[in-house]
Short mmCIF file of C-alpha atoms in Angstrom, two decimals:
data_model
loop_
_atom_site.label_atom_id
_atom_site.label_comp_id
_atom_site.label_asym_id
_atom_site.label_seq_id
_atom_site.Cartn_x
_atom_site.Cartn_y
_atom_site.Cartn_z
CA GLN G 20 -19.99 117.88 167.23
CA VAL G 21 -22.84 116.89 169.51
CA GLN G 22 -25.38 114.13 169.01
CA LEU G 23 -28.92 114.62 170.24
CA VAL G 24 -31.58 111.98 170.95
CA GLU G 25 -35.13 112.88 171.98
CA SER G 26 -37.52 110.70 173.91
CA GLY G 27 -40.77 110.93 175.84
CA GLY G 28 -43.26 111.61 173.08
CA GLY G 29 -46.57 109.83 172.82
CA LEU G 30 -50.33 110.11 172.68
CA VAL G 31 -52.09 112.17 175.35
CA GLN G 32 -55.56 113.63 175.79
CA ALA G 33 -56.13 117.36 175.71
CA GLY G 34 -55.34 118.87 179.08
CA GLY G 35 -52.75 116.23 179.84
CA SER G 36 -49.01 116.45 180.30
CA LEU G 37 -45.83 115.00 178.82
CA ARG G 38 -42.16 115.48 179.56
CA LEU G 39 -39.74 115.28 176.67
CA SER G 40 -36.06 114.55 177.19
CA CYS G 41 -33.11 115.18 174.92
CA ALA G 42 -29.88 113.37 175.73
CA ALA G 43 -26.66 114.77 174.32
CA SER G 44 -23.36 113.08 173.67
CA GLY G 45 -20.13 114.29 172.20
CA ARG G 46 -18.53 117.53 173.24
CA THR G 47 -19.29 119.22 176.54
CA PHE G 48 -23.04 119.66 176.81
CA SER G 49 -22.80 122.67 179.10
CA ARG G 50 -21.14 124.69 176.33
CA TYR G 51 -24.33 124.68 174.27
CA ILE G 52 -27.44 126.76 174.33
CA MET G 53 -30.30 124.30 173.79
CA GLY G 54 -33.61 124.73 172.03
CA TRP G 55 -36.82 122.88 171.30
CA PHE G 56 -38.69 123.16 168.03
CA ARG G 57 -41.75 121.45 166.62
CA GLN G 58 -43.14 120.69 163.20
CA ALA G 59 -46.74 119.81 162.45
CA PRO G 60 -47.74 118.14 159.17
CA GLY G 61 -47.69 120.62 156.29
CA LYS G 62 -46.25 123.40 158.45
CA GLU G 63 -42.88 125.02 158.94
CA ARG G 64 -40.68 123.96 161.83
CA GLU G 65 -41.31 126.48 164.60
CA PHE G 66 -39.50 127.61 167.73
CA VAL G 67 -40.84 126.41 171.07
CA ALA G 68 -38.29 127.26 173.76
CA ALA G 69 -34.60 127.80 174.43
CA ILE G 70 -32.38 127.76 177.51
CA SER G 71 -28.98 129.25 178.25
CA ARG G 72 -25.87 127.22 179.09
CA SER G 73 -26.25 127.70 182.83
CA ALA G 74 -30.07 127.61 182.78
CA ASP G 75 -30.31 131.16 184.11
CA SER G 76 -32.21 132.38 181.06
CA THR G 77 -35.10 130.92 179.07
CA VAL G 78 -37.35 132.10 176.26
CA TYR G 79 -40.65 130.70 174.99
CA ALA G 80 -42.92 131.02 172.00
CA ASP G 81 -46.09 132.90 172.88
CA SER G 82 -48.15 129.83 171.99
CA VAL G 83 -46.62 127.76 174.80
CA LYS G 84 -45.80 130.40 177.41
CA GLY G 85 -47.23 129.48 180.79
CA ARG G 86 -47.82 125.84 179.76
CA PHE G 87 -44.36 124.55 178.79
CA THR G 88 -41.14 124.67 180.81
CA ILE G 89 -37.66 124.08 179.45
CA SER G 90 -34.93 122.95 181.84
CA ARG G 91 -31.57 121.23 181.73
CA ASP G 92 -29.33 119.05 183.83
CA ASN G 93 -25.73 119.56 182.74
CA ALA G 94 -24.54 116.71 184.94
CA LYS G 95 -26.79 114.36 182.97
CA ASN G 96 -26.21 116.00 179.57
CA THR G 97 -29.96 116.33 179.18
CA VAL G 98 -32.46 119.04 178.35
CA TYR G 99 -36.15 118.65 179.15
CA LEU G 100 -39.43 120.09 177.96
CA GLN G 101 -42.28 119.78 180.45
CA MET G 102 -45.55 120.24 178.61
CA ASN G 103 -48.73 120.85 180.59
CA SER G 104 -52.29 121.70 179.57
CA LEU G 105 -51.68 120.20 176.16
CA LYS G 106 -53.93 121.14 173.28
CA PRO G 107 -54.60 119.40 169.95
CA ASP G 108 -52.69 122.26 168.28
CA ASP G 109 -49.55 121.07 170.12
CA THR G 110 -49.56 117.92 167.98
CA ALA G 111 -46.24 117.79 166.13
CA VAL G 112 -42.84 116.18 165.92
CA TYR G 113 -40.68 117.81 168.58
CA TYR G 114 -36.96 118.33 167.99
CA CYS G 115 -34.17 119.44 170.27
CA ALA G 116 -31.37 121.44 168.74
CA ALA G 117 -28.18 123.31 169.53
CA PRO G 118 -26.26 126.08 167.80
CA LYS G 119 -22.51 125.69 167.40
CA TRP G 120 -22.07 129.04 169.05
CA SER G 121 -24.34 131.87 170.12
CA THR G 122 -24.25 134.59 172.74
CA LEU G 123 -28.04 134.98 172.72
CA LEU G 124 -30.96 132.53 172.78
CA PRO G 125 -31.74 132.13 169.08
CA LEU G 126 -35.34 131.80 167.95
CA ASN G 127 -34.60 131.10 164.28
CA LYS G 128 -34.17 127.47 163.30
CA ASN G 129 -31.48 128.49 160.80
CA GLU G 130 -29.21 129.46 163.70
CA TYR G 131 -29.19 125.92 165.03
CA ASP G 132 -26.61 123.46 163.73
CA TYR G 133 -27.25 120.19 165.55
CA TRP G 134 -30.62 118.42 165.56
CA GLY G 135 -32.10 115.30 167.02
CA GLN G 136 -34.27 112.88 165.07
CA GLY G 137 -37.49 114.10 166.68
CA THR G 138 -40.19 112.56 168.84
CA GLN G 139 -43.89 112.51 167.98
CA VAL G 140 -46.40 114.19 170.30
CA THR G 141 -50.07 113.65 169.54
CA VAL G 142 -52.78 115.37 171.55
CA SER G 143 -56.30 114.04 171.10
CA SER G 144 -59.39 116.16 171.65
#
């Protein structure tokens, strides 16, 4: 079992930046692939980014590629999402998540077992 707590959300103008953090507790953080998802009002929860256990591999949704960067610090049990050039369409609740076990970087939310409570990101135009 791993517990996840997101932080760093807020209100930002279009073109601005935010860095989200997700602190993990419980079993060894470095054993888990980590992912970020987001959910806007009235929409399905969608994949944003994922990172491998050793941070040597990442994958991004096309909508955020080149603007967002996922990273992790296993010594601090934390995964980050640096978000630059934010757009109003990025407005959503952002969640970090982890699958119990996976050999690949899963893009499907149904493959993730542990979820944080979410942090709100609002981008004004």
